[in-house]
Short mmCIF file of C-alpha atoms in Angstrom, two decimals:
data_model
loop_
_atom_site.label_atom_id
_atom_site.label_comp_id
_atom_site.label_asym_id
_atom_site.label_seq_id
_atom_site.Cartn_x
_atom_site.Cartn_y
_atom_site.Cartn_z
CA MET F 818 -35.63 19.01 -1.55
CA LYS F 819 -32.05 17.86 -2.22
CA LYS F 820 -32.59 17.99 -6.00
CA ASN F 821 -33.55 21.71 -5.78
CA GLN F 822 -30.33 22.63 -4.07
CA THR F 823 -27.21 24.03 -5.79
CA GLN F 824 -24.88 21.55 -7.44
CA VAL F 825 -21.64 21.17 -5.49
CA THR F 826 -18.49 22.24 -7.39
CA ALA F 827 -15.95 22.01 -4.54
CA PHE F 828 -15.62 20.22 -1.21
CA ILE F 829 -14.25 21.06 2.27
CA LEU F 830 -12.13 18.48 3.98
CA ALA F 831 -12.95 18.56 7.68
CA GLY F 832 -9.84 16.48 8.50
CA PHE F 833 -8.75 16.84 12.04
CA SER F 834 -10.68 20.06 12.75
CA SER F 835 -12.20 18.42 15.83
CA PHE F 836 -8.64 18.29 17.32
CA GLU F 837 -7.93 21.98 16.84
CA ASP F 838 -5.53 22.15 19.79
CA LEU F 839 -3.40 19.25 18.45
CA GLN F 840 -2.88 20.50 14.86
CA THR F 841 0.83 21.28 15.37
CA VAL F 842 1.50 17.99 17.22
CA LEU F 843 -0.30 15.97 14.58
CA PHE F 844 1.59 17.77 11.80
CA ALA F 845 4.98 17.02 13.42
CA MET F 846 4.04 13.39 14.06
CA PHE F 847 2.65 12.73 10.62
CA LEU F 848 5.54 14.58 8.94
CA LEU F 849 8.13 12.46 10.75
CA THR F 850 6.25 9.27 9.86
CA TYR F 851 6.01 10.38 6.23
CA ILE F 852 9.73 11.13 5.97
CA ILE F 853 10.64 7.72 7.45
CA THR F 854 8.20 6.05 5.04
CA LEU F 855 9.72 7.77 2.03
CA MET F 856 13.26 7.06 3.13
CA GLY F 857 12.47 3.39 3.89
CA ASN F 858 10.86 2.77 0.46
CA LEU F 859 13.57 4.69 -1.42
CA LEU F 860 16.25 2.80 0.42
CA ILE F 861 14.68 -0.53 -0.57
CA MET F 862 14.43 0.55 -4.23
CA VAL F 863 18.03 1.86 -4.31
CA ILE F 864 19.42 -1.33 -2.68
CA ILE F 865 17.50 -3.63 -5.02
CA GLY F 866 18.41 -1.49 -8.05
CA THR F 867 22.13 -1.37 -7.33
CA ASP F 868 22.83 -4.86 -5.88
CA TRP F 869 23.05 -7.53 -8.66
CA SER F 870 22.51 -10.33 -6.13
CA LEU F 871 18.99 -9.02 -5.55
CA HIS F 872 18.01 -8.98 -9.25
CA VAL F 873 15.65 -11.91 -8.87
CA PRO F 874 11.85 -11.99 -9.26
CA MET F 875 11.12 -11.78 -5.50
CA TYR F 876 13.03 -8.57 -5.07
CA PHE F 877 11.76 -7.13 -8.33
CA PHE F 878 8.25 -7.48 -7.05
CA LEU F 879 9.34 -5.87 -3.77
CA PHE F 880 10.78 -2.99 -5.81
CA VAL F 881 7.44 -2.54 -7.51
CA LEU F 882 5.60 -2.69 -4.17
CA SER F 883 7.86 -0.06 -2.64
CA PHE F 884 7.39 2.22 -5.68
CA SER F 885 3.59 1.78 -5.55
CA GLU F 886 3.49 2.49 -1.78
CA THR F 887 5.64 5.60 -2.30
CA CYS F 888 3.16 6.96 -4.85
CA TYR F 889 0.25 5.82 -2.61
CA SER F 890 1.55 7.94 0.32
CA LEU F 891 2.15 10.91 -2.01
CA VAL F 892 -1.53 11.01 -2.97
CA ILE F 893 -2.82 11.55 0.60
CA ILE F 894 -0.20 12.66 3.12
CA PRO F 895 1.24 15.91 1.63
CA ARG F 896 -2.26 17.31 1.23
CA MET F 897 -3.16 16.25 4.78
CA LEU F 898 -0.03 17.98 6.15
CA VAL F 899 -0.88 21.19 4.38
CA ASP F 900 -4.47 21.10 5.72
CA LEU F 901 -3.14 20.77 9.23
CA LEU F 902 -1.46 24.16 8.89
CA VAL F 903 -4.07 26.20 6.94
CA LYS F 904 -7.63 27.20 7.73
CA SER F 905 -8.98 26.79 4.18
CA ARG F 906 -9.28 23.08 3.38
CA THR F 907 -11.19 23.40 0.07
CA ILE F 908 -10.55 20.84 -2.70
CA SER F 909 -12.12 21.15 -6.16
CA TYR F 910 -14.55 18.61 -7.59
CA ALA F 911 -12.01 17.45 -10.14
CA GLY F 912 -9.19 17.39 -7.59
CA CYS F 913 -11.31 15.22 -5.26
CA ALA F 914 -12.11 12.79 -8.08
CA ALA F 915 -8.45 12.58 -9.09
CA GLN F 916 -7.33 11.97 -5.45
CA MET F 917 -9.88 9.22 -5.04
CA PHE F 918 -8.92 7.62 -8.35
CA PHE F 919 -5.19 7.46 -7.63
CA PHE F 920 -5.73 6.48 -3.94
CA LEU F 921 -7.96 3.54 -4.90
CA GLY F 922 -5.82 2.61 -7.87
CA LEU F 923 -2.58 2.48 -5.96
CA GLY F 924 -4.21 0.74 -3.02
CA GLY F 925 -5.60 -1.87 -5.40
CA THR F 926 -2.26 -2.26 -7.05
CA ASN F 927 -0.60 -2.86 -3.67
CA CYS F 928 -3.09 -5.68 -2.96
CA LEU F 929 -2.44 -7.29 -6.37
CA VAL F 930 1.32 -6.96 -6.07
CA LEU F 931 1.20 -8.69 -2.66
CA THR F 932 -0.90 -11.41 -4.28
CA VAL F 933 1.68 -11.83 -7.05
CA MET F 934 4.44 -12.00 -4.46
CA GLY F 935 2.59 -14.84 -2.71
CA TYR F 936 2.27 -16.69 -6.02
CA ASP F 937 5.99 -16.16 -6.65
CA ARG F 938 6.90 -17.66 -3.29
CA TYR F 939 4.55 -20.57 -3.97
CA LEU F 940 6.32 -21.38 -7.28
CA ALA F 941 9.78 -21.01 -5.76
CA ILE F 942 9.16 -23.28 -2.80
CA CYS F 943 6.64 -25.80 -4.18
CA HIS F 944 8.00 -26.02 -7.74
CA PRO F 945 11.69 -25.17 -7.49
CA LEU F 946 12.76 -27.16 -10.56
CA HIS F 947 10.22 -25.48 -12.86
CA TYR F 948 10.52 -22.02 -11.24
CA PRO F 949 12.96 -20.50 -13.81
CA ILE F 950 10.62 -21.50 -16.57
CA LEU F 951 7.34 -20.55 -14.88
CA MET F 952 8.70 -17.20 -13.60
CA ASN F 953 10.60 -15.87 -16.58
CA VAL F 954 10.98 -12.21 -17.59
CA ARG F 955 7.95 -12.22 -19.79
CA VAL F 956 5.75 -13.60 -17.02
CA ILE F 957 7.18 -11.16 -14.46
CA LEU F 958 6.45 -8.16 -16.64
CA TRP F 959 2.96 -9.49 -17.44
CA LEU F 960 2.15 -9.97 -13.69
CA VAL F 961 3.31 -6.47 -12.88
CA ALA F 962 1.34 -4.92 -15.76
CA ALA F 963 -1.73 -6.92 -14.77
CA SER F 964 -1.44 -5.67 -11.17
CA TRP F 965 -1.29 -2.05 -12.13
CA THR F 966 -3.96 -2.43 -14.77
CA GLY F 967 -6.27 -4.34 -12.45
CA GLY F 968 -5.81 -1.88 -9.63
CA PHE F 969 -6.67 1.11 -11.76
CA LEU F 970 -9.58 -0.57 -13.54
CA ILE F 971 -11.16 -1.25 -10.12
CA SER F 972 -10.41 2.38 -9.11
CA LEU F 973 -11.93 3.71 -12.33
CA THR F 974 -15.12 1.72 -11.74
CA GLU F 975 -15.53 2.80 -8.08
CA THR F 976 -14.64 6.46 -8.75
CA ALA F 977 -17.08 6.57 -11.68
CA LEU F 978 -19.81 5.14 -9.46
CA VAL F 979 -19.18 7.67 -6.68
CA PHE F 980 -18.98 10.73 -8.97
CA GLY F 981 -21.69 9.49 -11.25
CA VAL F 982 -24.28 10.67 -8.75
CA PRO F 983 -25.08 14.39 -8.16
CA PHE F 984 -23.81 16.22 -5.05
CA CYS F 985 -25.79 19.06 -3.56
CA GLY F 986 -26.42 20.55 -0.15
CA SER F 987 -23.58 19.89 2.29
CA ASN F 988 -20.08 19.82 0.74
CA THR F 989 -18.15 19.07 3.92
CA ILE F 990 -16.33 15.74 3.81
CA ASN F 991 -15.92 14.39 7.31
CA HIS F 992 -12.42 13.11 6.51
CA PHE F 993 -8.85 14.18 5.71
CA PHE F 994 -9.15 12.98 2.09
CA CYS F 995 -11.90 12.17 -0.44
CA HIS F 996 -12.88 8.91 1.13
CA MET F 997 -15.13 6.75 -0.99
CA ARG F 998 -17.75 5.69 1.56
CA THR F 999 -17.92 9.21 3.13
CA MET F 1000 -18.45 10.75 -0.31
CA VAL F 1001 -21.32 8.39 -1.08
CA LYS F 1002 -23.12 9.73 1.99
CA LEU F 1003 -23.00 13.29 0.56
CA ALA F 1004 -24.79 12.30 -2.66
CA CYS F 1005 -28.25 13.88 -3.08
CA THR F 1006 -29.97 10.70 -4.16
CA ASP F 1007 -31.88 8.05 -2.34
CA ASP F 1008 -30.65 5.33 -4.72
CA ASN F 1009 -28.08 3.18 -2.95
CA ASN F 1010 -27.20 1.00 -5.91
CA ALA F 1011 -23.82 2.68 -6.23
CA GLU F 1012 -23.05 2.00 -2.55
CA VAL F 1013 -24.07 -1.68 -2.88
CA ILE F 1014 -21.87 -2.18 -5.95
CA ILE F 1015 -18.91 -0.41 -4.36
CA THR F 1016 -19.23 -2.57 -1.22
CA ALA F 1017 -19.45 -5.71 -3.35
CA ILE F 1018 -16.33 -4.75 -5.34
CA SER F 1019 -14.36 -4.02 -2.14
CA ILE F 1020 -15.38 -7.37 -0.56
CA VAL F 1021 -14.59 -9.38 -3.71
CA GLY F 1022 -11.31 -7.59 -4.25
CA LEU F 1023 -9.98 -7.74 -0.70
CA ALA F 1024 -11.37 -11.13 0.30
CA GLY F 1025 -10.52 -12.73 -3.01
CA SER F 1026 -6.89 -11.67 -3.10
CA PHE F 1027 -6.40 -12.38 0.64
CA LEU F 1028 -7.89 -15.91 0.29
CA PHE F 1029 -5.65 -16.56 -2.71
CA ILE F 1030 -2.57 -15.58 -0.71
CA MET F 1031 -3.63 -17.74 2.26
CA LEU F 1032 -4.22 -20.65 -0.09
CA THR F 1033 -0.67 -20.32 -1.50
CA TYR F 1034 0.67 -20.34 2.07
CA VAL F 1035 -1.21 -23.54 2.83
CA PHE F 1036 0.75 -25.24 0.08
CA ILE F 1037 3.96 -23.46 1.05
CA LEU F 1038 3.72 -24.52 4.67
CA SER F 1039 2.87 -28.10 3.63
CA THR F 1040 5.98 -28.20 1.45
CA ILE F 1041 8.24 -26.69 4.06
CA LEU F 1042 7.16 -29.15 6.68
CA ARG F 1043 8.22 -32.00 4.39
CA ILE F 1044 11.82 -30.67 4.05
CA PRO F 1045 14.07 -32.98 6.07
CA SER F 1046 16.81 -30.42 6.93
CA THR F 1047 16.00 -27.99 9.73
CA ASP F 1048 18.29 -25.29 8.25
CA SER F 1049 16.55 -25.63 4.88
CA ARG F 1050 13.12 -25.33 6.51
CA GLN F 1051 14.14 -22.20 8.39
CA LYS F 1052 15.65 -20.65 5.27
CA ALA F 1053 12.53 -21.37 3.22
CA PHE F 1054 10.21 -19.95 5.87
CA SER F 1055 12.35 -16.87 6.41
CA THR F 1056 11.91 -15.86 2.72
CA CYS F 1057 8.13 -15.81 3.31
CA ALA F 1058 7.86 -14.43 6.82
CA SER F 1059 8.20 -10.73 6.04
CA HIS F 1060 5.73 -11.01 3.13
CA LEU F 1061 3.24 -12.82 5.33
CA ILE F 1062 3.52 -10.20 8.08
CA VAL F 1063 2.92 -7.36 5.60
CA VAL F 1064 -0.04 -9.17 4.14
CA ILE F 1065 -1.63 -9.55 7.55
CA VAL F 1066 -1.01 -5.90 8.46
CA HIS F 1067 -2.18 -4.63 5.02
CA TYR F 1068 -5.32 -6.66 4.76
CA GLY F 1069 -6.13 -6.33 8.48
CA PHE F 1070 -6.24 -2.55 8.30
CA ALA F 1071 -7.95 -2.51 4.91
CA SER F 1072 -10.73 -4.73 6.11
CA ILE F 1073 -11.47 -2.34 8.98
CA ILE F 1074 -12.10 0.40 6.48
CA TYR F 1075 -13.91 -1.33 3.68
CA LEU F 1076 -15.62 -4.36 5.26
CA LYS F 1077 -17.00 -2.81 8.50
CA PRO F 1078 -20.75 -2.28 8.94
CA ASN F 1079 -22.20 0.80 7.30
CA ALA F 1080 -24.76 1.64 9.92
CA ALA F 1081 -25.79 5.15 10.83
CA GLY F 1082 -23.23 6.89 12.96
CA VAL F 1083 -20.49 4.36 12.23
CA LEU F 1084 -18.79 6.69 9.75
CA ASP F 1085 -18.18 9.34 12.40
CA ASN F 1086 -14.87 7.75 13.38
CA ASP F 1087 -13.68 7.01 9.86
CA THR F 1088 -11.00 9.69 10.09
CA LEU F 1089 -9.21 7.98 12.96
CA ILE F 1090 -9.88 4.45 11.66
CA SER F 1091 -8.31 5.35 8.28
CA LEU F 1092 -4.99 6.45 9.79
CA PRO F 1093 -3.58 2.91 10.11
CA TYR F 1094 -4.34 2.05 6.44
CA THR F 1095 -3.17 5.38 4.97
CA ILE F 1096 -0.19 6.15 7.14
CA ILE F 1097 0.86 3.22 9.36
CA THR F 1098 0.79 0.48 6.74
CA PRO F 1099 3.15 2.28 4.28
CA PHE F 1100 5.28 3.15 7.29
CA LEU F 1101 5.55 -0.45 8.50
CA SER F 1102 6.01 -2.22 5.18
CA PRO F 1103 9.59 -1.08 4.38
CA MET F 1104 10.67 -1.59 8.02
CA ILE F 1105 9.37 -5.18 8.03
CA PHE F 1106 10.95 -6.03 4.71
CA THR F 1107 14.24 -4.46 5.70
CA LEU F 1108 14.58 -5.73 9.24
CA ARG F 1109 13.39 -9.24 8.67
CA ASN F 1110 15.03 -10.00 5.30
CA LYS F 1111 18.58 -11.27 5.65
CA GLU F 1112 19.62 -10.69 2.05
CA ILE F 1113 18.48 -7.04 2.11
CA LYS F 1114 20.30 -6.45 5.38
CA VAL F 1115 23.45 -8.03 3.87
CA ALA F 1116 23.12 -5.74 0.80
CA LEU F 1117 22.59 -2.72 3.06
CA ARG F 1118 25.74 -3.53 5.04
CA LYS F 1119 27.69 -3.96 1.85
CA ALA F 1120 26.49 -0.59 0.60
CA ILE F 1121 27.38 1.13 3.88
CA SER F 1122 30.80 -0.53 4.00
CA LYS F 1123 31.51 0.69 0.47
CA LYS F 1124 30.63 4.24 1.45
CA ILE F 1125 32.97 4.01 4.47
CA VAL F 1126 35.86 2.11 2.93
CA LEU F 1127 36.16 3.86 -0.44
CA PRO F 1128 36.88 7.33 0.96
CA LYS F 1129 39.61 5.86 3.13
CA ILE F 1130 41.25 4.21 0.09
CA GLN F 1131 41.03 7.45 -1.82
CA ASN F 1132 42.58 9.42 0.98
CA VAL F 1133 45.52 6.98 1.27
CA LYS F 1134 45.97 7.16 -2.49
CA CYS F 1135 46.01 10.95 -2.44
CA THR F 1136 48.48 10.96 0.48
CA CYS F 1137 50.81 8.67 -1.37
#
């Protein structure tokens, strides 16, 4: 019966239509969160880009992560904000495929960049004498390129699997964006091979990178505990604390989305469950890195003091 129905050429994003009375409140709340997220990531990128003391591999990877998360939030949130204000929430077939491709690609890139950051901290703490050789400019650029390439190759595979099946009948996506697992449920085919492969890729990708990061921290913790000086131990651990917190938050929310059971009726709450991963994680990451990183806070204070002191000097000069 499904095969005899008209081929779908566009989709309707249901979004938060079940919360019709809260559309304005949700718009204001999400807009404020989005603005703070953008400002936080842009602030990190500007500070790292302008302060020469932060031109080291650790902060270069943080710059890349902030840029990736900025692009990641741009893929989903602006469209979601518009849909909260309008009645027509139609998205074209090509637009839906493009949104899924960039969302998955940037999400995968974030995971791989976090993995690279863990590897960087492992080399810096466990192999400090060989660190300048092991983490040179060529290696840094290769790791960043591999993160972006790997993220979008995974995305290309999963997007091709989702849109490689025909869609007919219902074209309403019970979500605020073209969510991969929700889209699979709309396919007019009884073959679940695509769903099995997508789930396997998600499990291997998330679990593999998370276990690798945790393994690096086992070695890092073992090395830190052998440091005789208390101050040196605290300094070594403080350079890893913010990264570890972001990893736990990022992978914790991601696992709720991609590793939870796929039983009937479970997907009904995907809209609310996806909010932490799509909105809260990009919102928390710059705050954690800014508030818990001493060197970034020092660089921020230096930048603020320059903005305050320089006009005063200029005024005195002009007066004289």
